[in-house]
């Protein structure tokens, strides 16, 4: 198979060719080996929920043994996938909350309340008293309230109060305001067991509720607490792609999702003693780089380089330059173990709930986190001498990361009048047509990074400001799209003017997949700032993920839909096509209930067109598309946008 058909990333193409030469397998090869994939599974019409099955819906046998039809089976499978995605993000959030409390109590001494401004804001929001109290006392209370959100017996998610009031009303009326995360996930599994919920619409309504428990609950708490612990991101430059690895240094890859470990490895890699030890074994230093969402977390906060996204994880090891890859949870391919065996790379699992056969497990001790991290860095240094041939592709690009809600607010309005007003004004006057969230994974069924970057190019060309997260943001980074110098040239005239005046790229790197909640908060703020309607569903905005892999992506898609947005996925990744009724509801009917809906489109150019039409129809409805004389920026406008 031609590497160019597998990825548009030149570094990936080189490594795919190199692995093929050496007879080593990666995800693309395993996809080929799978042959034609199961048509029932693709359409969501295979049920293996009980032992009377597995049942498949066919023309000849349209009902499962229990009598379930395709609508029930597809809706149940969809609900289970969304619930699994929610549980992944939310379990991450819960771990952060536990470490947060341990840090505030002084039981995990290496974790401190770093961003106290954000802590105080959160405290106020959660009703925690701050007067005459120490930072740690406040931290304990905030952490305990956050932890309770996962399993509290009564009440609804506190973060859901951040949504505009009309949105909260819509949820209340439909009965989908999310309760405790655990409860919504448990109820999802209960409803979808054999012989329980058999009304596809009722099942799909619960899919909205469980997804909202993620977006406005577990994942949002993960982001908020991580910002307090590790610092709220502000824009800074980093580098993206395999060219960030250094031939003459000890290279460590942190891979996975929770910054609990990777933050400490980053600190340990700066330790004087360990740097001296690295020198002793003949290395000129220690490079830490990330893959997947852990990479985004580190780039956002510290400018630590990114080696690649989901499909790069195996390729990175094949450079022969990686002394150690430390993984925690989520999106860690089991195939890594095989690739690592071909090289000197030590692959180490660090989370007790995520282990791999034949892979060394070093349990991360949060109470002694820096020591645990130093142990891993030492392991990497000791492994430097075992290196064989090394081939590191040159490819890398500068990327600006760090667009949190707070930093966007600051960039737009300045320190003394931080505000979304300039963004609202520029959407209203039409320089910016609208906003798109381009998020999610890289799937070997599509050429890696192609759909994300093509979609992004089309959108910015037509004056749509793009916010990116997850593997999509890494895809954009690799192609230079998050580098203002390159990307501004590709933007339409209106968007370009605004970007140049503010000093941002037209594509903003907003972080990892849990950080999609930053997009929800930003949408709420656009509404609150005024002039763009009363609810998120009125905004000229949409989301897309055309290379989706994980159940987490379905959870994210569903919470954006349930928050009032259009969400576009590729046909190949939407396992609902076996039920016309489920499709009709998720693609159309749900809009009446929740204001948002799903759409499918695999071609990124057509998806861009779909998003732009949606944005323009929202602008028409808001009445902001009336012909106005186009006004170029004058000095007064520019001054108004300059950061003080
Ligand atoms: O949580 S984008 S492949 S790495 S699931 Fe995974 Fe998808 Fe990448 Fe991050 Ni998100
Ligand atoms: Fe078959 Fe019904 Fe059992 Fe599913 S729940 S496996 S459709 S009998």
Short mmCIF file of C-alpha atoms and ligand atoms in Angstrom, two decimals, residues 89 92 255-257 291-294 296 309-311 313 329-332 439-443 452 469-474 511-514 516 545 547-553 556, ligand 1:
data_model
loop_
_atom_site.label_atom_id
_atom_site.label_comp_id
_atom_site.label_asym_id
_atom_site.label_seq_id
_atom_site.Cartn_x
_atom_site.Cartn_y
_atom_site.Cartn_z
CA UNK A 89 -13.56 11.03 30.29
CA UNK A 92 -10.19 10.66 34.16
CA UNK A 255 1.30 8.81 25.81
CA UNK A 256 -2.29 8.70 26.96
CA UNK A 257 -4.54 11.22 28.64
CA UNK A 291 1.54 11.64 21.69
CA UNK A 292 -2.28 11.87 21.74
CA UNK A 293 -4.09 13.99 24.32
CA UNK A 294 -1.35 13.92 26.96
CA UNK A 296 -1.94 18.38 23.98
CA UNK A 309 -1.33 11.94 17.18
CA UNK A 310 -3.16 8.62 17.53
CA UNK A 311 -1.86 6.92 14.37
CA UNK A 313 2.10 6.18 18.26
CA UNK A 329 -5.06 5.44 29.97
CA UNK A 330 -7.04 5.55 26.70
CA UNK A 331 -6.10 5.31 23.02
CA UNK A 332 -3.01 3.22 23.76
CA UNK A 439 -12.03 17.74 16.91
CA UNK A 440 -11.17 14.10 17.43
CA UNK A 441 -9.14 11.20 16.26
CA UNK A 442 -7.22 9.86 13.25
CA UNK A 443 -8.68 6.70 11.73
CA UNK A 452 -9.26 17.49 9.47
CA UNK A 469 -8.82 19.80 20.12
CA UNK A 470 -7.58 16.21 20.38
CA UNK A 471 -5.82 14.49 17.53
CA UNK A 472 -7.35 16.97 15.07
CA UNK A 473 -5.39 19.80 16.64
CA UNK A 474 -2.18 17.77 16.28
CA UNK A 511 -6.27 21.24 24.09
CA UNK A 512 -7.15 17.62 24.68
CA UNK A 513 -10.48 15.85 24.24
CA UNK A 514 -11.71 16.64 27.77
CA UNK A 516 -13.83 20.24 24.39
CA UNK A 545 -14.96 15.00 13.49
CA UNK A 547 -11.79 10.72 11.43
CA UNK A 548 -13.50 9.51 14.57
CA UNK A 549 -12.23 6.35 16.27
CA UNK A 550 -13.18 6.23 19.91
CA UNK A 551 -16.49 5.90 21.75
CA UNK A 552 -15.35 9.11 23.43
CA UNK A 553 -15.87 10.93 20.13
CA UNK A 556 -18.53 14.40 22.66
O1 LIG B 1 -9.11 11.61 23.67
S1 LIG B 1 -8.81 12.40 19.67
S2 LIG B 1 -7.74 9.11 19.14
S3 LIG B 1 -6.17 10.60 21.70
S4 LIG B 1 -10.20 9.73 21.46
FE1 LIG B 1 -7.93 9.22 21.24
FE2 LIG B 1 -9.47 10.31 19.52
FE3 LIG B 1 -7.01 11.04 19.71
FE4 LIG B 1 -7.43 11.81 23.00
NI1 LIG B 1 -9.72 11.94 21.85
#
